[in-house]
Amino acid sequence: MSTRTPVPRVGAMWFTLFTLAWLAIWTVQLTPLQLLLPLQLDTSDSASGWVDGVVHSGLVLGVGGLVGVVAGPLAGAWSDRRGGAKPRRRPFALAGTWITAVFLVLTGLGPGPFAIGASWVGVSVGIAIASAAFTAMIADQLPAAQRGAASSAASSAQAVGLILGVAAVVLVGLSVFTSYLALAVTIAVIGTATALLLPDPSATSFEAHAQRAPGEPRFAFWADRDFRWMLIGRLVVNVGNAVATSLFLFFLLYGLGQEKSAAEDNLLLVIVVYTVFVVAASVVTGVVSDRTGRRRALTVTAAIVQAGSGVMLLIAPTFTMTMVAAALMGAGYGAFMTVGLAFATDLLPTEKDHARDLGVVGVIAALGQLIGPMIGALLVALVGGFWLVFVAAAVLSLVGAGLTALARERIMG
């Protein structure tokens, strides 16, 4: 069995470009999810009442997630199979970037739930393709000792991107369509620049691993028990996070009875608190996991911390407790996403399928973030309130922690 040449460490410029790429990706995905889509789909002024708007929002995000879970791994597998001296990841990063930009504009122009939902599917596909390409760069270009730092950069960018997007809309007072247009320009410019500037080793760097060994399964990521348990746990924890976070605006409006302008301002405050703790937890746990090489215990502990936020809101559903719960959820989720991604790179079954397998890892997280709102919406419709959402968030986080613990750790050199 051939061994790949040791990968050299990368410098600050690589991390800067990589972080910018993820900052753009997360901003254009999460700003609509948290604010723009709920505003577009809100039905509080209609005869059917506000619950229909929550359901529409959940269904739109859920369908987009289901399509993205197919597009990401397919794009990753295609890039893995590009041979010769051709770039492997860059064409897909560029394609995903521009697909996302075009469909963001169309989502902003959508006249109703069906048109908005169809356009959001296009956005989800573009984000899945770009995410698969950029995620594969971690395994392609970094030694194990820098993967936690890269995962921390991607996770921190998620939190910062969310607050930047929502703050721009709320504080500048952008209209819905102008917001989508600004997001489209952001991903087009930053996504294109980072895709062109980041290095992209050709397939010749990986030719020793290009042929599948006799009897080796085509879908090794699912045949490998540890990678499989990690994936399932990652999905469940992300669903637990999204069940609660995606409904923050609706909870402020209809759970706490706040006026629309006050709810939008308070949503920004909640997101700021959430973001601070996501970033802090991402940085600390990323460094710790790189130094110790122990990822599993940190990942499991982070999911348990996230579960505590749902319990807090179940006990005391007030705005003050919402702020406290946002801090706890941010700490748990930031640590989980950072160390969990590094854990996933340690468990990769085969080098020849890096992009496909990490595409699955990325899409699993995105799928959880997109089907969570659908589950949350159905729970709200079922009981006409939000208490069952908080129960589900806590239970799913705990179950995800247990499933992740079933994946055995591999100590990387």
Coordinates of C-alpha atoms in Angstrom, one line a residue:
M1 CA 0.0 0.0 0.0
S2 CA 1.6 3.3 -1.1
T3 CA 2.1 6.1 1.3
R4 CA 1.5 9.7 0.4
T5 CA 4.4 12.2 0.8
P6 CA 4.0 14.1 4.1
V7 CA 2.1 17.4 3.6
P8 CA 4.0 20.6 4.5
R9 CA 2.4 23.1 6.9
V10 CA 0.7 26.1 5.3
G11 CA 1.1 29.8 6.2
A12 CA -1.1 32.7 7.3
M13 CA -2.1 33.7 3.8
W14 CA -3.6 30.3 3.2
F15 CA -5.7 30.5 6.4
T16 CA -6.7 34.1 5.5
L17 CA -8.1 33.1 2.1
F18 CA -9.7 30.0 3.4
T19 CA -11.4 31.9 6.2
L20 CA -12.7 34.5 3.8
A21 CA -14.1 31.9 1.5
W22 CA -16.1 30.3 4.4
L23 CA -17.1 33.8 5.7
A24 CA -18.8 34.4 2.3
I25 CA -20.4 31.0 2.2
W26 CA -21.9 31.2 5.7
T27 CA -23.1 34.8 5.3
V28 CA -25.1 34.0 2.2
Q29 CA -26.5 30.8 3.6
L30 CA -27.4 31.9 7.1
T31 CA -28.7 35.4 6.6
P32 CA -31.6 34.3 4.6
L33 CA -32.2 31.3 6.9
Q34 CA -32.3 33.4 10.0
L35 CA -34.0 36.6 8.8
L36 CA -34.8 37.1 5.1
L37 CA -36.8 33.9 4.4
P38 CA -38.9 34.2 7.6
L39 CA -39.7 37.8 6.6
Q40 CA -40.6 36.8 3.1
L41 CA -42.8 33.9 4.2
D42 CA -44.4 35.5 7.3
T43 CA -48.2 35.1 7.2
S44 CA -49.1 37.1 10.4
D45 CA -51.3 39.5 8.3
S46 CA -53.2 36.7 6.5
A47 CA -56.4 35.0 7.5
S48 CA -54.5 31.7 8.0
G49 CA -52.4 33.1 10.9
W50 CA -48.7 33.1 11.7
V51 CA -48.3 29.3 12.0
D52 CA -48.6 28.9 8.2
G53 CA -45.6 31.1 7.8
V54 CA -43.5 29.0 10.2
V55 CA -44.5 25.9 8.2
H56 CA -43.7 27.4 4.8
S57 CA -40.3 28.5 6.1
G58 CA -39.5 25.1 7.4
L59 CA -40.6 23.3 4.2
V60 CA -38.6 25.7 2.0
L61 CA -35.4 25.1 4.0
G62 CA -36.0 21.4 4.3
V63 CA -36.4 20.8 0.5
G64 CA -33.3 22.9 -0.2
G65 CA -31.4 20.7 2.3
L66 CA -32.5 17.5 0.7
V67 CA -31.3 18.6 -2.7
G68 CA -28.0 19.9 -1.3
V69 CA -27.3 16.5 0.3
V70 CA -27.1 15.0 -3.2
A71 CA -25.3 17.9 -5.0
G72 CA -22.4 18.2 -2.6
P73 CA -21.1 14.6 -2.6
L74 CA -21.6 14.3 -6.3
A75 CA -19.6 17.4 -7.0
G76 CA -16.9 16.2 -4.6
A77 CA -16.7 12.8 -6.2
W78 CA -16.5 14.4 -9.7
S79 CA -13.6 16.6 -8.5
D80 CA -11.8 13.6 -7.0
R81 CA -11.9 11.9 -10.4
R82 CA -10.3 14.8 -12.3
G83 CA -7.0 13.4 -13.6
G84 CA -3.7 14.7 -15.0
A85 CA -2.5 18.3 -14.4
K86 CA -6.0 19.8 -14.3
P87 CA -7.1 21.7 -11.2
R88 CA -9.4 19.5 -9.1
R89 CA -11.2 21.8 -6.6
R90 CA -11.1 25.2 -8.2
P91 CA -13.6 24.6 -11.1
F92 CA -16.2 23.4 -8.6
A93 CA -15.5 26.2 -6.1
L94 CA -16.1 28.7 -9.0
A95 CA -19.2 26.9 -10.3
G96 CA -20.8 26.7 -6.8
T97 CA -20.0 30.3 -6.2
W98 CA -21.8 31.6 -9.3
I99 CA -24.8 29.2 -9.0
T100 CA -25.3 30.5 -5.5
A101 CA -25.1 34.2 -6.7
V102 CA -27.6 33.8 -9.5
F103 CA -30.2 32.0 -7.4
L104 CA -29.8 34.4 -4.5
V105 CA -31.1 37.1 -6.8
L106 CA -33.9 34.9 -8.0
T107 CA -34.9 34.1 -4.4
G108 CA -35.1 37.8 -3.6
L109 CA -37.4 38.3 -6.6
G110 CA -39.7 35.3 -5.7
P111 CA -43.4 36.4 -5.6
G112 CA -44.6 33.6 -3.3
P113 CA -43.7 30.4 -1.4
F114 CA -43.3 28.2 -4.4
A115 CA -41.0 30.5 -6.4
I116 CA -39.0 31.3 -3.3
G117 CA -38.6 27.6 -2.5
A118 CA -37.6 26.7 -6.0
S119 CA -34.9 29.5 -6.1
W120 CA -33.7 28.5 -2.6
V121 CA -33.1 25.0 -3.9
G122 CA -30.7 26.5 -6.4
V123 CA -28.9 28.4 -3.7
S124 CA -28.6 25.2 -1.7
V125 CA -27.1 23.4 -4.6
G126 CA -24.5 26.1 -5.2
I127 CA -23.5 26.3 -1.6
A128 CA -23.2 22.5 -1.4
I129 CA -20.9 22.4 -4.5
A130 CA -18.7 25.3 -3.3
S131 CA -18.6 23.8 0.3
A132 CA -17.4 20.4 -1.0
A133 CA -14.6 22.0 -2.9
F134 CA -13.3 24.3 -0.1
T135 CA -13.7 21.6 2.6
A136 CA -11.6 19.1 0.5
M137 CA -8.7 21.6 0.7
I138 CA -8.3 20.8 4.4
A139 CA -7.5 17.1 3.6
D140 CA -5.6 17.9 0.4
Q141 CA -3.3 20.6 1.6
L142 CA -2.9 20.4 5.4
P143 CA -1.1 18.1 7.8
A144 CA -3.1 16.6 10.7
A145 CA -1.6 19.1 13.1
Q146 CA -3.2 22.1 11.3
R147 CA -6.7 20.6 10.6
G148 CA -8.1 21.7 13.9
A149 CA -7.1 25.3 13.1
A150 CA -8.6 25.1 9.7
S151 CA -11.8 23.7 11.1
S152 CA -11.8 26.5 13.7
A153 CA -11.5 29.0 10.9
A154 CA -14.5 27.5 9.1
S155 CA -16.6 27.3 12.2
S156 CA -15.7 30.8 13.4
A157 CA -16.6 32.2 9.9
Q158 CA -20.0 30.6 10.3
A159 CA -20.8 32.7 13.4
V160 CA -19.2 35.9 12.1
G161 CA -20.9 35.5 8.7
L162 CA -24.3 35.2 10.4
I163 CA -23.8 38.4 12.5
L164 CA -22.4 40.4 9.6
G165 CA -25.3 39.5 7.3
V166 CA -28.1 40.1 9.9
A167 CA -26.4 43.3 11.2
A168 CA -26.2 44.7 7.6
V169 CA -29.9 44.1 7.0
V170 CA -31.1 45.3 10.4
L171 CA -28.8 48.3 11.0
V172 CA -28.6 49.6 7.5
G173 CA -32.3 49.0 6.9
L174 CA -31.9 47.1 3.6
S175 CA -35.0 45.9 1.8
V176 CA -35.4 42.1 1.3
F177 CA -34.4 42.3 -2.4
T178 CA -31.5 44.6 -1.8
S179 CA -30.3 42.3 0.9
Y180 CA -30.3 39.3 -1.5
L181 CA -28.5 41.4 -4.2
A182 CA -25.8 42.4 -1.7
L183 CA -25.4 38.7 -0.7
A184 CA -25.1 37.7 -4.3
V185 CA -22.4 40.3 -5.0
T186 CA -20.5 39.2 -1.8
I187 CA -20.3 35.5 -2.7
A188 CA -19.5 36.3 -6.4
V189 CA -16.6 38.5 -5.5
I190 CA -15.1 36.8 -2.5
G191 CA -15.9 33.3 -3.7
T192 CA -14.3 33.9 -7.0
A193 CA -11.2 35.6 -5.6
T194 CA -10.5 32.9 -3.0
A195 CA -11.1 30.1 -5.4
L196 CA -8.5 31.6 -7.8
L197 CA -5.9 32.5 -5.1
L198 CA -6.0 29.4 -3.0
P199 CA -3.6 26.7 -4.2
D200 CA -5.1 23.6 -5.9
P201 CA -2.8 20.6 -6.3
S202 CA -3.5 18.7 -9.4
A203 CA -4.4 15.0 -9.6
T204 CA -0.7 14.2 -10.3
S205 CA 0.0 14.8 -6.6
F206 CA -2.4 12.0 -5.7
E207 CA -1.7 9.5 -8.6
A208 CA -0.3 6.9 -6.2
H209 CA -3.9 6.6 -4.8
A210 CA -5.8 7.0 -8.0
Q211 CA -6.8 3.3 -8.5
R212 CA -9.2 1.6 -6.2
A213 CA -7.7 -1.5 -4.6
P214 CA -9.3 -4.9 -5.4
G215 CA -12.3 -5.5 -3.3
E216 CA -12.2 -1.9 -1.8
P217 CA -15.8 -0.6 -1.5
R218 CA -16.8 2.3 -3.7
F219 CA -18.6 4.0 -0.8
A220 CA -15.9 3.4 1.9
F221 CA -17.2 6.3 3.9
W222 CA -20.4 4.3 4.7
A223 CA -18.7 0.9 5.0
D224 CA -16.3 2.4 7.7
R225 CA -18.1 2.0 11.0
D226 CA -16.4 4.9 12.7
F227 CA -16.9 7.4 9.9
R228 CA -20.5 6.3 9.7
W229 CA -21.2 6.9 13.4
M230 CA -19.5 10.2 13.2
L231 CA -21.7 11.2 10.2
I232 CA -24.9 10.1 11.9
G233 CA -24.0 11.9 15.1
R234 CA -23.1 15.1 13.2
L235 CA -26.4 15.1 11.4
V236 CA -28.5 14.7 14.6
V237 CA -26.6 17.4 16.6
N238 CA -27.0 19.8 13.7
V239 CA -30.7 19.1 13.5
G240 CA -30.9 19.7 17.3
N241 CA -29.2 23.1 16.8
A242 CA -31.3 24.2 13.8
V243 CA -34.6 23.2 15.4
A244 CA -34.1 26.0 17.9
T245 CA -31.9 28.6 16.2
S246 CA -33.9 28.8 12.9
L247 CA -37.0 29.8 14.8
F248 CA -35.5 32.6 16.9
L249 CA -37.3 35.3 15.0
F250 CA -40.6 33.6 15.2
F251 CA -40.1 32.8 18.9
L252 CA -39.4 36.5 19.7
L253 CA -42.5 37.5 17.6
Y254 CA -45.0 34.9 18.7
G255 CA -43.5 33.1 21.7
L256 CA -42.5 36.2 23.6
G257 CA -45.0 38.6 21.9
Q258 CA -42.6 41.2 20.8
E259 CA -43.3 43.9 18.2
K260 CA -41.8 43.3 14.8
S261 CA -39.2 46.1 15.0
A262 CA -38.2 45.1 18.5
A263 CA -38.0 41.4 17.5
E264 CA -35.6 42.2 14.6
D265 CA -33.4 44.3 16.9
N266 CA -33.4 41.6 19.6
L267 CA -32.7 38.9 17.1
L268 CA -29.5 40.8 16.3
L269 CA -28.6 40.9 20.0
V270 CA -29.2 37.2 20.4
I271 CA -27.0 36.5 17.3
V272 CA -24.2 38.7 18.7
V273 CA -24.2 36.7 21.9
Y274 CA -24.4 33.4 20.0
T275 CA -21.6 34.5 17.7
V276 CA -19.2 35.6 20.5
F277 CA -19.4 32.2 22.1
V278 CA -19.2 30.2 18.9
V279 CA -16.0 32.0 17.9
A280 CA -14.4 31.7 21.4
A281 CA -15.3 28.0 21.7
S282 CA -14.1 27.3 18.1
V283 CA -10.7 28.9 18.7
V284 CA -10.1 27.3 22.1
T285 CA -11.2 23.8 21.2
G286 CA -9.5 23.9 17.8
V287 CA -6.1 24.6 19.4
V288 CA -6.7 22.1 22.2
S289 CA -7.6 19.3 19.7
D290 CA -4.6 20.0 17.6
R291 CA -2.2 19.9 20.6
T292 CA -3.7 16.8 22.1
G293 CA -4.9 14.9 19.0
R294 CA -7.9 13.9 21.0
R295 CA -11.1 14.9 19.2
R296 CA -13.9 12.6 20.2
A297 CA -14.2 13.5 23.9
L298 CA -14.3 17.2 23.0
T299 CA -16.9 16.7 20.3
V300 CA -19.2 14.7 22.5
T301 CA -18.9 17.2 25.4
A302 CA -19.7 20.0 23.1
A303 CA -23.0 18.3 22.0
I304 CA -24.0 17.9 25.6
V305 CA -23.3 21.6 26.3
Q306 CA -25.6 22.5 23.4
A307 CA -28.4 20.3 24.9
G308 CA -28.3 22.4 28.0
S309 CA -29.6 25.5 26.1
G310 CA -32.8 23.7 25.2
V311 CA -33.4 22.7 28.8
M312 CA -33.0 26.3 29.9
L313 CA -35.5 27.7 27.4
L314 CA -38.0 24.9 28.4
I315 CA -37.7 25.9 32.0
A316 CA -37.9 29.7 31.6
P317 CA -38.9 30.9 28.1
T318 CA -38.0 34.6 28.7
F319 CA -35.9 37.0 26.7
T320 CA -33.2 37.1 29.4
M321 CA -33.0 33.3 29.4
T322 CA -33.0 33.4 25.6
M323 CA -29.8 35.4 25.8
V324 CA -28.2 33.0 28.3
A325 CA -29.3 30.0 26.2
A326 CA -27.8 31.6 23.1
A327 CA -24.5 31.8 24.8
L328 CA -24.6 28.2 25.9
M329 CA -25.7 27.0 22.5
G330 CA -23.0 29.0 20.8
A331 CA -20.3 27.5 23.0
G332 CA -21.5 24.0 22.4
Y333 CA -22.2 24.3 18.7
G334 CA -18.9 26.2 18.0
A335 CA -16.9 23.6 19.7
F336 CA -18.8 20.7 18.1
M337 CA -18.4 22.0 14.6
T338 CA -14.7 22.8 15.0
V339 CA -13.5 19.6 16.6
G340 CA -16.1 17.5 14.8
L341 CA -14.8 18.6 11.4
A342 CA -11.2 17.9 12.5
F343 CA -12.4 14.5 13.8
A344 CA -14.0 13.8 10.4
T345 CA -10.7 14.5 8.6
D346 CA -8.9 12.1 11.0
L347 CA -11.4 9.4 10.1
L348 CA -11.4 9.7 6.3
P349 CA -11.3 6.1 5.0
T350 CA -9.4 6.7 1.8
E351 CA -7.3 9.6 0.3
K352 CA -8.6 9.1 -3.2
D353 CA -12.1 10.2 -2.1
H354 CA -11.3 13.2 0.1
A355 CA -13.6 15.7 -1.7
R356 CA -16.5 13.3 -1.9
D357 CA -16.2 12.2 1.7
L358 CA -15.7 15.6 3.1
G359 CA -18.5 16.8 0.8
V360 CA -20.7 14.3 2.6
V361 CA -19.5 15.7 6.0
G362 CA -20.2 19.3 4.9
V363 CA -23.6 18.5 3.4
I364 CA -24.6 16.4 6.5
A365 CA -24.1 19.5 8.6
A366 CA -25.9 21.7 6.1
L367 CA -28.7 19.1 5.8
G368 CA -29.2 19.2 9.6
Q369 CA -29.3 23.0 9.5
L370 CA -31.9 22.9 6.8
I371 CA -34.2 20.0 7.9
G372 CA -34.1 21.2 11.5
P373 CA -36.4 24.2 10.6
M374 CA -38.9 21.9 9.0
I375 CA -39.0 19.7 12.1
G376 CA -39.3 22.7 14.3
A377 CA -42.1 24.2 12.2
L378 CA -44.1 20.9 12.4
L379 CA -43.6 20.8 16.2
V380 CA -44.9 24.4 16.4
A381 CA -47.9 23.6 14.3
L382 CA -48.6 20.5 16.4
V383 CA -48.8 22.3 19.8
G384 CA -49.3 25.9 18.7
G385 CA -46.3 27.1 20.6
F386 CA -42.6 26.5 21.1
W387 CA -42.1 24.4 24.2
L388 CA -41.8 21.1 22.2
V389 CA -39.1 22.7 20.0
F390 CA -36.9 23.2 23.0
V391 CA -37.5 19.6 24.2
A392 CA -36.6 18.3 20.7
A393 CA -33.4 20.5 20.6
A394 CA -32.2 19.1 23.9
V395 CA -33.0 15.5 23.1
L396 CA -31.5 15.5 19.7
S397 CA -28.3 17.1 20.9
L398 CA -27.9 14.4 23.6
V399 CA -28.7 11.6 21.1
G400 CA -26.2 13.0 18.7
A401 CA -23.5 13.1 21.5
G402 CA -24.2 9.4 22.2
L403 CA -24.0 8.5 18.5
T404 CA -20.7 10.4 18.0
A405 CA -19.2 8.6 21.0
L406 CA -19.6 5.3 19.1
A407 CA -16.9 6.4 16.6
R408 CA -13.5 5.2 17.7
E409 CA -10.7 7.7 17.7
R410 CA -7.6 7.4 15.6
I411 CA -4.5 9.2 16.8
M412 CA -2.9 11.1 13.9
G413 CA 0.7 11.8 13.5

